Coordinates of C-alpha atoms and ligand atoms in Angstrom, one line a residue:
M1 CA -42.9 -60.5 -83.5
E2 CA -41.7 -62.8 -80.9
E3 CA -38.1 -62.4 -79.9
S4 CA -35.8 -65.3 -80.7
K5 CA -33.2 -66.6 -78.4
T6 CA -30.7 -69.4 -78.3
F7 CA -30.8 -71.8 -75.3
E8 CA -27.4 -70.4 -74.3
E9 CA -29.1 -67.0 -73.6
L10 CA -31.6 -68.6 -71.2
N11 CA -29.5 -69.0 -68.1
I12 CA -29.7 -72.8 -67.9
D13 CA -27.3 -75.4 -66.7
E14 CA -24.4 -76.4 -69.0
D15 CA -25.3 -80.1 -68.7
I16 CA -28.8 -79.3 -70.1
L17 CA -27.4 -77.1 -72.8
E18 CA -25.1 -79.9 -73.9
A19 CA -28.1 -82.3 -74.1
V20 CA -30.1 -79.7 -76.0
R21 CA -27.3 -79.4 -78.5
D22 CA -27.2 -83.1 -78.9
L23 CA -30.9 -83.1 -79.7
G24 CA -30.1 -80.6 -82.5
Y25 CA -32.3 -77.8 -81.1
E26 CA -30.8 -74.4 -82.1
T27 CA -33.2 -71.6 -81.2
A28 CA -35.7 -71.9 -78.4
T29 CA -39.3 -71.6 -79.5
P30 CA -41.4 -68.7 -78.0
I31 CA -43.2 -71.0 -75.6
Q32 CA -39.9 -72.4 -74.5
I33 CA -38.5 -68.9 -73.9
S34 CA -41.5 -67.8 -71.8
C35 CA -41.8 -71.0 -69.8
I36 CA -38.1 -71.3 -69.0
E37 CA -37.8 -67.6 -68.0
N38 CA -41.0 -67.5 -65.9
L39 CA -40.7 -70.9 -64.3
L40 CA -37.1 -70.3 -63.3
K41 CA -38.4 -67.2 -61.5
G42 CA -40.7 -69.4 -59.6
Y43 CA -44.0 -68.3 -61.1
D44 CA -47.1 -70.5 -61.8
L45 CA -48.0 -70.5 -65.5
I46 CA -50.8 -71.2 -67.9
G47 CA -49.4 -71.6 -71.4
Q48 CA -51.1 -72.0 -74.8
S49 CA -49.0 -72.7 -77.9
K50 CA -49.7 -74.5 -81.1
T51 CA -49.1 -78.2 -81.6
G52 CA -45.5 -79.2 -82.2
T53 CA -43.9 -76.1 -80.7
G54 CA -41.9 -77.9 -78.1
K55 CA -44.0 -77.6 -75.0
T56 CA -42.4 -80.7 -73.4
A57 CA -38.9 -79.2 -73.3
A58 CA -40.5 -75.9 -72.2
F59 CA -41.6 -77.4 -68.9
A60 CA -39.0 -80.1 -68.6
I61 CA -35.9 -77.8 -68.7
P62 CA -37.0 -75.6 -65.8
M63 CA -38.2 -78.7 -63.9
I64 CA -34.8 -80.3 -64.2
E65 CA -33.2 -77.1 -63.1
L66 CA -35.2 -77.1 -59.9
I67 CA -34.4 -80.6 -58.9
D68 CA -31.8 -81.6 -56.3
P69 CA -30.1 -84.6 -57.7
D70 CA -28.8 -85.7 -54.3
D71 CA -32.3 -86.0 -52.9
R72 CA -33.9 -89.2 -54.4
R73 CA -37.4 -88.2 -53.5
M74 CA -40.1 -87.1 -56.0
Q75 CA -39.8 -83.4 -56.8
G76 CA -41.4 -83.0 -60.2
V77 CA -44.7 -84.5 -61.4
V78 CA -46.1 -84.4 -65.0
L79 CA -49.7 -85.4 -65.4
C80 CA -50.7 -86.6 -68.9
P81 CA -54.1 -87.7 -70.3
T82 CA -52.9 -90.9 -71.9
R83 CA -50.4 -93.7 -71.2
E84 CA -48.7 -93.1 -74.5
L85 CA -48.0 -89.5 -73.6
C86 CA -46.6 -90.5 -70.2
M87 CA -44.1 -92.7 -71.9
Q88 CA -43.2 -90.1 -74.5
S89 CA -42.8 -87.2 -72.0
A90 CA -40.6 -89.4 -69.9
E91 CA -38.4 -90.2 -72.9
E92 CA -38.0 -86.6 -73.8
I93 CA -37.1 -85.7 -70.2
R94 CA -34.5 -88.5 -70.2
K95 CA -32.9 -87.1 -73.3
L96 CA -32.6 -83.8 -71.6
L97 CA -31.0 -85.6 -68.6
K98 CA -28.3 -87.2 -70.7
Y99 CA -25.5 -85.4 -68.8
K100 CA -27.3 -85.5 -65.5
P101 CA -27.2 -89.2 -64.6
G102 CA -28.2 -88.4 -61.0
I103 CA -31.8 -87.6 -61.9
R104 CA -34.2 -90.5 -62.6
V105 CA -37.6 -90.4 -64.3
V106 CA -40.3 -93.0 -63.8
S107 CA -43.7 -93.4 -65.4
V108 CA -46.9 -94.7 -63.9
Y109 CA -50.1 -95.4 -65.9
G110 CA -53.0 -97.7 -65.9
G111 CA -52.8 -101.1 -67.6
Q112 CA -49.3 -101.8 -66.4
P113 CA -48.8 -104.1 -63.3
I114 CA -48.7 -101.9 -60.2
N115 CA -46.1 -104.1 -58.5
Y116 CA -43.7 -103.5 -61.4
Q117 CA -44.2 -99.8 -60.9
I118 CA -43.7 -100.0 -57.1
S119 CA -40.4 -101.8 -57.5
D120 CA -39.3 -99.3 -60.1
M121 CA -40.1 -96.4 -57.8
R122 CA -38.2 -98.0 -54.9
K123 CA -35.0 -97.5 -56.8
G124 CA -35.5 -93.8 -56.1
F125 CA -36.5 -91.1 -58.6
Q126 CA -37.1 -87.3 -58.8
I127 CA -39.5 -87.0 -61.7
M128 CA -42.7 -88.8 -62.4
T129 CA -44.9 -88.8 -65.5
A130 CA -48.3 -90.2 -64.7
T131 CA -51.9 -90.5 -65.7
P132 CA -54.1 -89.0 -62.9
G133 CA -55.9 -92.3 -62.1
R134 CA -52.8 -94.4 -61.6
L135 CA -51.1 -91.7 -59.5
L136 CA -54.1 -91.7 -57.2
D137 CA -53.9 -95.5 -56.9
H138 CA -50.3 -95.1 -55.7
L139 CA -51.3 -92.4 -53.2
R140 CA -54.1 -94.7 -51.8
R141 CA -51.7 -97.6 -51.4
H142 CA -49.2 -95.2 -49.7
T143 CA -46.6 -96.2 -52.2
L144 CA -46.0 -92.6 -53.2
K145 CA -45.5 -89.4 -51.2
L146 CA -46.1 -85.9 -52.6
D147 CA -44.5 -83.9 -49.8
Q148 CA -41.3 -83.0 -51.7
V149 CA -43.0 -81.9 -54.9
Q150 CA -41.7 -78.6 -56.1
M151 CA -43.4 -78.4 -59.5
V152 CA -46.5 -80.1 -61.0
V153 CA -47.3 -79.8 -64.7
L154 CA -50.6 -80.6 -66.3
D155 CA -49.8 -81.3 -69.9
E156 CA -52.8 -81.2 -72.3
A157 CA -54.6 -79.7 -69.3
D158 CA -57.9 -79.1 -71.0
E159 CA -58.1 -82.7 -72.2
M160 CA -57.6 -84.1 -68.8
L161 CA -60.4 -82.0 -67.4
D162 CA -62.6 -82.9 -70.3
M163 CA -61.9 -86.6 -69.8
G164 CA -63.5 -86.3 -66.4
F165 CA -60.2 -86.3 -64.5
K166 CA -61.2 -83.1 -62.7
E167 CA -62.0 -84.8 -59.4
D168 CA -58.8 -86.9 -59.6
I169 CA -56.8 -83.8 -60.4
D170 CA -58.5 -81.8 -57.6
L171 CA -57.6 -84.5 -55.2
I172 CA -54.0 -84.8 -56.4
L173 CA -53.4 -81.0 -56.3
S174 CA -55.0 -80.6 -52.9
Q175 CA -52.5 -83.0 -51.4
M176 CA -49.5 -81.2 -53.0
P177 CA -47.4 -79.2 -50.6
E178 CA -47.3 -75.4 -50.7
P179 CA -45.5 -73.5 -51.9
R180 CA -45.0 -75.3 -55.2
Q181 CA -45.2 -74.4 -58.8
T182 CA -48.2 -75.4 -60.9
V183 CA -48.0 -75.3 -64.7
L184 CA -50.8 -75.8 -67.3
L185 CA -50.1 -76.4 -70.9
S186 CA -52.1 -77.1 -74.1
A187 CA -52.6 -76.0 -77.7
T188 CA -56.3 -75.4 -76.9
M189 CA -57.6 -73.9 -73.7
G190 CA -61.0 -72.5 -73.1
E191 CA -61.8 -69.8 -70.5
D192 CA -63.6 -72.5 -68.4
V193 CA -60.4 -74.5 -68.1
K194 CA -58.4 -71.5 -67.1
A195 CA -61.0 -70.7 -64.4
I196 CA -60.8 -74.1 -63.0
A197 CA -57.1 -74.0 -63.1
R198 CA -56.9 -70.8 -61.2
E199 CA -58.3 -72.5 -58.1
F200 CA -55.0 -74.3 -57.7
M201 CA -52.6 -71.6 -58.9
E202 CA -51.2 -68.5 -57.4
D203 CA -51.3 -65.5 -59.7
P204 CA -50.3 -67.4 -62.7
V205 CA -48.5 -65.9 -65.7
E206 CA -50.7 -66.4 -68.7
I207 CA -49.0 -66.9 -72.0
R208 CA -50.4 -67.4 -75.5
T209 CA -47.5 -67.5 -77.9
S210 CA -48.8 -66.9 -81.3
E211 CA -48.6 -63.8 -83.4
D212 CA -51.9 -64.6 -85.1
D213 CA -55.2 -65.9 -83.8
H214 CA -54.9 -69.3 -85.6
L215 CA -54.8 -72.4 -83.6
T216 CA -53.2 -74.5 -86.3
V217 CA -49.7 -74.0 -87.7
D218 CA -49.3 -72.7 -91.3
E219 CA -47.0 -75.5 -92.1
I220 CA -50.0 -77.9 -92.3
S221 CA -51.9 -77.7 -95.5
Q222 CA -55.6 -78.4 -94.9
E223 CA -57.9 -79.8 -97.5
Y224 CA -61.3 -81.5 -97.5
F225 CA -63.1 -84.0 -99.7
D226 CA -66.9 -84.0 -99.9
V227 CA -67.8 -87.7 -100.2
K228 CA -70.6 -90.1 -99.8
A229 CA -70.5 -92.0 -96.5
K230 CA -70.3 -95.3 -98.3
M231 CA -67.4 -94.2 -100.4
K232 CA -65.1 -93.0 -97.6
T233 CA -63.0 -96.2 -97.6
E234 CA -62.6 -96.0 -101.4
A235 CA -61.6 -92.4 -101.1
L236 CA -59.1 -93.2 -98.4
C237 CA -57.6 -96.1 -100.4
R238 CA -57.4 -93.9 -103.4
L239 CA -55.5 -91.1 -101.6
L240 CA -53.2 -93.5 -99.9
D241 CA -52.6 -95.1 -103.3
L242 CA -51.9 -91.7 -104.9
E243 CA -49.5 -90.5 -102.3
M244 CA -48.0 -93.6 -100.8
P245 CA -47.2 -91.7 -97.6
E246 CA -44.3 -93.1 -95.5
R247 CA -46.4 -92.5 -92.4
A248 CA -50.0 -91.5 -92.1
L249 CA -52.5 -91.3 -89.3
I250 CA -56.1 -91.9 -90.0
F251 CA -58.6 -90.8 -87.4
C252 CA -62.0 -92.4 -86.9
N253 CA -64.6 -91.4 -84.3
T254 CA -65.2 -94.9 -82.8
K255 CA -63.1 -97.9 -81.8
K256 CA -65.2 -100.1 -84.0
K257 CA -64.7 -98.0 -87.0
A258 CA -61.0 -97.8 -86.5
A259 CA -60.7 -101.5 -86.2
E260 CA -62.9 -102.0 -89.2
I261 CA -60.9 -99.7 -91.5
A262 CA -57.6 -101.2 -90.4
E263 CA -58.9 -104.7 -91.2
E264 CA -60.1 -103.5 -94.5
L265 CA -56.7 -102.0 -95.4
K266 CA -54.9 -105.1 -94.1
S267 CA -57.1 -107.3 -96.2
R268 CA -55.8 -105.4 -99.2
D269 CA -52.3 -106.2 -98.0
L270 CA -51.7 -102.6 -97.1
P271 CA -49.2 -101.8 -94.2
A272 CA -51.9 -100.6 -91.8
D273 CA -53.0 -101.3 -88.2
A274 CA -55.3 -99.9 -85.6
L275 CA -54.8 -98.2 -82.3
H276 CA -57.7 -97.7 -79.9
G277 CA -58.7 -97.9 -76.3
D278 CA -60.1 -101.5 -76.5
L279 CA -56.7 -103.0 -77.1
K280 CA -54.7 -104.3 -74.1
Q281 CA -51.9 -102.0 -73.0
A282 CA -49.2 -104.4 -74.3
Q283 CA -50.8 -104.4 -77.7
R284 CA -51.0 -100.6 -77.7
D285 CA -47.4 -100.3 -76.8
L286 CA -46.4 -102.8 -79.5
I287 CA -48.4 -100.9 -82.1
M288 CA -46.9 -97.6 -81.1
R289 CA -43.4 -99.0 -81.3
R290 CA -44.1 -100.5 -84.7
F291 CA -45.6 -97.2 -86.0
R292 CA -42.6 -95.3 -84.7
S293 CA -40.2 -97.7 -86.3
G294 CA -42.0 -97.6 -89.6
D295 CA -43.1 -101.2 -89.5
I296 CA -46.7 -100.0 -89.6
K297 CA -47.0 -97.1 -92.1
W298 CA -50.6 -96.2 -91.8
L299 CA -52.1 -96.1 -88.3
V300 CA -55.9 -96.0 -88.0
A301 CA -56.7 -94.5 -84.6
T302 CA -59.3 -93.1 -82.4
D303 CA -58.7 -89.9 -80.5
V304 CA -56.4 -91.8 -78.1
A305 CA -53.7 -90.8 -80.6
A306 CA -54.9 -87.2 -81.1
R307 CA -53.2 -85.6 -78.2
G308 CA -49.6 -84.7 -77.8
L309 CA -48.0 -87.7 -79.6
D310 CA -44.8 -86.7 -81.3
I311 CA -44.0 -89.1 -84.1
H312 CA -41.4 -88.1 -86.6
G313 CA -42.2 -88.0 -90.3
I314 CA -46.0 -88.2 -90.3
D315 CA -46.8 -86.9 -93.8
V316 CA -50.5 -86.9 -93.7
V317 CA -53.3 -86.9 -91.2
F318 CA -56.7 -88.1 -92.4
N319 CA -60.0 -87.2 -90.7
Y320 CA -61.8 -90.2 -92.0
D321 CA -64.6 -89.0 -89.7
L322 CA -65.0 -85.4 -88.8
P323 CA -64.3 -85.1 -85.1
D324 CA -67.2 -84.5 -82.7
E325 CA -65.3 -81.9 -80.7
M326 CA -63.7 -78.9 -82.5
E327 CA -60.5 -79.0 -80.4
F328 CA -59.8 -82.5 -81.7
Y329 CA -59.5 -81.2 -85.2
V330 CA -56.6 -79.0 -84.0
H331 CA -54.9 -81.8 -82.1
R332 CA -55.4 -84.5 -84.7
I333 CA -53.9 -82.5 -87.6
G334 CA -51.2 -81.3 -85.2
R335 CA -49.6 -84.8 -85.3
T336 CA -48.0 -83.6 -88.6
G337 CA -46.2 -80.4 -89.3
R338 CA -44.2 -80.6 -86.1
A339 CA -41.2 -78.5 -85.1
G340 CA -41.3 -76.3 -88.2
K341 CA -41.7 -79.2 -90.7
T342 CA -44.5 -79.3 -93.3
G343 CA -47.5 -81.7 -93.3
K344 CA -50.9 -82.3 -94.9
S345 CA -54.3 -82.9 -93.6
Y346 CA -57.2 -84.4 -95.5
T347 CA -60.7 -84.3 -94.0
F348 CA -63.7 -86.3 -95.3
I349 CA -67.1 -84.6 -94.9
V350 CA -70.5 -86.1 -95.7
G351 CA -73.4 -83.9 -96.6
K352 CA -74.4 -81.5 -93.9
E353 CA -71.0 -81.9 -92.1
I354 CA -69.9 -79.0 -94.3
E355 CA -71.6 -76.8 -91.7
K356 CA -69.6 -78.3 -88.9
L357 CA -66.5 -77.8 -91.0
A358 CA -67.3 -74.2 -91.3
Q359 CA -67.6 -73.9 -87.5
I360 CA -64.2 -75.7 -87.2
Q361 CA -62.7 -73.2 -89.6
E362 CA -64.1 -70.3 -87.6
Y363 CA -62.8 -71.8 -84.3
T364 CA -59.3 -72.5 -85.7
G365 CA -59.0 -69.3 -87.7
S366 CA -57.7 -71.2 -90.7
K367 CA -59.1 -72.2 -94.0
V368 CA -59.7 -75.7 -95.2
T369 CA -59.9 -75.9 -99.0
P370 CA -62.0 -78.2 -101.0
R371 CA -60.5 -80.8 -103.3
T372 CA -61.8 -83.5 -105.6
L373 CA -60.6 -87.1 -105.3
P374 CA -58.1 -88.3 -107.9
T375 CA -59.6 -90.2 -110.8
L376 CA -58.5 -93.8 -111.5
Q377 CA -56.7 -92.3 -114.6
E378 CA -54.7 -89.9 -112.5
I379 CA -53.8 -92.8 -110.1
E380 CA -52.8 -94.9 -113.1
A381 CA -50.5 -92.1 -114.3
V382 CA -48.8 -92.0 -110.9
H383 CA -48.4 -95.8 -110.8
K384 CA -47.0 -95.6 -114.3
N385 CA -44.4 -93.1 -113.3
R386 CA -43.5 -95.1 -110.2
L387 CA -43.2 -98.2 -112.3
L388 CA -41.0 -96.5 -115.0
Q389 CA -38.8 -95.2 -112.3
E390 CA -38.3 -98.6 -110.8
V391 CA -37.7 -100.2 -114.2
R392 CA -35.0 -97.6 -114.9
Q393 CA -33.4 -98.4 -111.6
I394 CA -33.5 -102.2 -112.4
L395 CA -32.0 -101.6 -115.8
K396 CA -29.2 -99.5 -114.3
G397 CA -28.4 -102.4 -112.0
G398 CA -30.2 -100.3 -109.3
S399 CA -30.9 -101.2 -105.7
P400 CA -30.6 -104.4 -103.7
S401 CA -34.4 -104.2 -102.9
L402 CA -35.2 -104.6 -106.6
P403 CA -34.9 -107.8 -108.8
S404 CA -32.1 -107.9 -111.4
A405 CA -32.9 -107.2 -115.0
G406 CA -31.6 -110.6 -116.2
K407 CA -34.0 -112.7 -114.2
Y408 CA -36.6 -113.1 -116.9
M409 CA -34.4 -112.7 -120.0
A410 CA -35.0 -116.3 -121.2
D411 CA -38.8 -115.8 -121.0
V412 CA -38.6 -112.6 -123.0
E413 CA -36.3 -114.2 -125.5
A414 CA -38.9 -117.0 -125.9
L415 CA -41.6 -114.4 -126.6
I416 CA -39.4 -112.7 -129.2
A417 CA -38.5 -116.1 -130.8
D418 CA -42.3 -116.6 -131.2
G419 CA -42.2 -113.5 -133.4
F420 CA -43.3 -110.8 -131.1
D421 CA -41.6 -107.4 -131.3
A422 CA -39.5 -106.5 -128.2
K423 CA -41.2 -103.1 -127.8
A424 CA -44.6 -104.7 -128.0
V425 CA -43.7 -107.2 -125.3
A426 CA -42.5 -104.5 -123.0
S427 CA -45.6 -102.4 -123.6
A428 CA -47.9 -105.4 -123.0
L429 CA -46.2 -106.1 -119.7
M430 CA -46.7 -102.5 -118.6
A431 CA -50.4 -102.7 -119.7
K432 CA -50.8 -105.8 -117.6
L433 CA -49.2 -104.3 -114.6
L434 CA -51.0 -101.0 -114.8
Y435 CA -54.5 -102.2 -115.9
T436 CA -57.3 -100.1 -114.5
P437 CA -61.0 -100.5 -115.4
S438 CA -62.1 -97.8 -117.7
A439 CA -65.1 -96.6 -115.7
D440 CA -64.3 -94.9 -112.4
P441 CA -66.9 -95.6 -109.7
L442 CA -66.2 -92.2 -108.2
S443 CA -65.6 -89.7 -110.9
K444 CA -66.8 -88.8 -114.4
R445 CA -70.2 -87.4 -113.8
P446 CA -70.3 -85.2 -110.6
A447 CA -69.7 -88.5 -108.9
L448 CA -69.7 -87.2 -105.4
I449 CA -73.4 -86.3 -105.7
V450 CA -74.6 -89.3 -107.8
S451 CA -75.7 -92.3 -105.7
D452 CA -72.7 -94.6 -105.6
S453 CA -74.6 -97.8 -105.6
D454 CA -75.5 -97.4 -109.3
S455 CA -71.9 -97.5 -110.3
M456 CA -71.1 -100.6 -108.2
V457 CA -72.7 -104.0 -108.7
K458 CA -73.0 -106.9 -106.4
L459 CA -71.7 -110.3 -107.6
Y460 CA -72.4 -113.7 -106.1
F461 CA -69.4 -115.9 -105.4
S462 CA -70.2 -119.6 -104.6
V463 CA -67.6 -119.9 -101.8
G464 CA -67.7 -118.7 -98.2
R465 CA -66.4 -119.2 -94.8
K466 CA -66.8 -122.9 -95.0
Q467 CA -64.3 -123.1 -97.8
G468 CA -61.9 -121.0 -95.7
V469 CA -62.2 -118.0 -98.0
R470 CA -61.4 -114.6 -96.6
V471 CA -61.8 -111.0 -97.9
K472 CA -58.1 -111.0 -98.7
D473 CA -58.4 -114.1 -100.9
L474 CA -61.2 -112.6 -103.0
V475 CA -59.6 -109.2 -103.4
G476 CA -56.4 -110.9 -104.3
L477 CA -58.0 -113.2 -106.8
I478 CA -59.9 -110.4 -108.5
A479 CA -56.8 -108.2 -108.6
A480 CA -54.5 -110.9 -109.9
K481 CA -56.8 -112.6 -112.4
C482 CA -59.0 -109.7 -113.6
G483 CA -56.5 -106.8 -113.2
V484 CA -59.0 -104.8 -111.1
P485 CA -57.0 -102.8 -108.6
A486 CA -57.6 -103.9 -105.0
A487 CA -58.7 -100.4 -104.1
S488 CA -61.5 -100.6 -106.7
V489 CA -63.0 -103.7 -105.2
G490 CA -65.9 -102.6 -103.0
H491 CA -67.6 -104.1 -100.0
I492 CA -67.3 -107.9 -99.5
D493 CA -69.7 -110.0 -97.4
I494 CA -68.4 -113.5 -96.6
L495 CA -71.2 -115.7 -95.5
E496 CA -71.2 -119.4 -94.6
T497 CA -71.2 -121.0 -98.1
F498 CA -71.2 -118.0 -100.4
S499 CA -70.1 -114.4 -100.6
Y500 CA -71.1 -111.1 -102.1
V501 CA -68.6 -108.8 -103.7
D502 CA -69.2 -105.3 -105.0
V503 CA -67.3 -104.4 -108.1
P504 CA -67.4 -101.4 -110.4
S505 CA -70.2 -102.1 -113.0
S506 CA -67.8 -101.6 -115.9
V507 CA -65.7 -104.6 -114.9
A508 CA -68.5 -106.9 -113.6
S509 CA -68.8 -108.9 -116.8
D510 CA -65.0 -109.2 -117.1
V511 CA -64.9 -110.5 -113.6
I512 CA -67.7 -113.1 -114.2
G513 CA -66.1 -114.1 -117.5
T514 CA -62.7 -114.6 -116.0
L515 CA -63.6 -116.2 -112.6
D516 CA -66.7 -118.2 -113.2
G517 CA -65.5 -121.8 -113.4
D518 CA -62.1 -121.0 -111.9
T519 CA -61.0 -122.5 -108.6
I520 CA -60.1 -121.0 -105.3
K521 CA -58.5 -122.9 -102.4
G522 CA -59.2 -126.1 -104.4
F523 CA -63.0 -125.4 -104.7
K524 CA -64.7 -124.8 -108.0
L525 CA -65.9 -121.2 -108.2
G526 CA -69.2 -120.0 -109.6
V527 CA -69.6 -116.3 -110.1
Q528 CA -72.7 -114.5 -111.3
M529 CA -74.7 -111.3 -110.8
A530 CA -76.3 -111.3 -107.4
S531 CA -80.1 -111.4 -107.7
S532 CA -81.7 -108.2 -106.6
K533 CA -83.9 -110.0 -104.0
Ligands
LIG601 P1 -45.8 -79.9 -78.3 O1 -46.0 -80.5 -76.9 O2 -45.8 -78.4 -78.3 O3 -46.8 -80.4 -79.3 P2 -43.4 -81.4 -78.4 O4 -42.8 -81.0 -77.1 O5 -44.0 -82.7 -78.5 O6 -44.4 -80.3 -78.9 O7 -42.2 -81.2 -79.5 C1 -42.4 -81.3 -80.8 C2 -41.1 -81.7 -81.5 O8 -40.2 -80.6 -81.6 C3 -40.4 -82.8 -80.8 O9 -39.9 -83.7 -81.8 C4 -39.2 -82.1 -80.2 O10 -38.1 -83.0 -80.1 C5 -38.9 -81.0 -81.2 N1 -38.4 -79.7 -80.5 C6 -38.6 -79.2 -79.3 N2 -38.0 -78.1 -79.1 C7 -37.3 -77.8 -80.2 C8 -36.5 -76.7 -80.6 N3 -36.2 -75.7 -79.8 N4 -35.9 -76.8 -81.8 C9 -36.2 -77.8 -82.7 N5 -37.0 -78.8 -82.4 C10 -37.5 -78.8 -81.1
LIG602 MG1 -47.1 -81.8 -75.9

């Protein structure tokens, strides 16, 4: 067992202790104990500890201890693989500096105007968080000097080397003064990375702070779903529908896929958006801010969001695609279950990927258990309970976010005056609100093996782009008029003057019967089975 210590026992400055108390940290985590003790003694260090175990404070506290606040030259450098991490680490360091106003932190990363950074640096600072590329830019422009650096930290060290930053990092470290302390941290670290790291380190202390051989924390439950490639989005919608997570991260392997899934979710009016490397820096910042604030609940991302990000309250991490590299599985799911909290991870696998998942389990030392997707009936039951709960709240005069019970009283009285029974009216309203088609495109038969195409049928709609029709409009129309849940509407292809919409076969004739002859955006709508040619 690891010993446990309070921060007070760690021989750190009272101003820092005060800030740590304000942050609500009680005991130091094992990596924090090792880092603080060893770095204060002046050693170099290679540290591996699981995701969410507080590695930032582990290096930041001793770094702050080292710094001379009266000298406004750069004394500490933190290299990070992504711009988001640069900003996040700087924020955490600033929180620890709450009672040390003399120490200033700046961040430099690509995508932000270099002149802005230069004027920010001119105000004087002691700590910099940086991506390696941008730090080198500043060195080449002579807008930055390394000669006073006492400590350099490579956070997510293995990732920076994997991303091809090795030459940049070599160049940066070779220009650092000696003696200085070099620190390498990550949740995953192969022998090769350690070997490379040793070139720049002097007799480093090596720490691996886990009592077991697992790379993932026990607080994260890990489950997988064996699905057909074509049904992944349906599966995703269904799980989101079932759980309604307050915050979820959905990882895809490509930027294109991430953008596509986010669009798909948005077209169904779900609170989702995408984060990937093709977006401009300002957009990335905005999306991160909106995700942190809860404005975006479900973020569909590439691996730019896999490393290091610390966002409170992520309930579920989805691997929509199984990651190509095993380490990424560890980092992706590590965005939940942080600082001792619990979290869930759901991984979709298609066919032979089960073998890759077995390798991942061997690598992480933890088990991923199989699960079947919820049926439409199960989802309906969940919706029903949610609805009943809200109705009870409305009846009790409940919450300001809900309508008042009196609003439709006159309409209900009119129905009753027509001779309908009040109970029957209430039940009919619930039936209307909760309607789900009887056949489930996914379940019943061993649905995950059956070809999915035979349970979905393609319908022809006589409107398209020219009529200003979007995916959202068609999903909305089908949901509103036919009672088919948005999540059950399949792929939609909007062409110039017509569109194709996949719907579960069991509701196809209902949809045709209801919508053929209807209007959309002022245009008369024709709906029929798409011909097979
Ligand atoms: P890692 O880099 O190991 O993934 P972070 O440094 O991002 O972890 O910290 C994860 C979360 O834990 C952060 O929200 C941080 O504020 C919190 N945290 C850090 N140290 C402690 C502590 N000693 N006690 C409680 N929470 C902590
Ligand atoms: Mg970290």
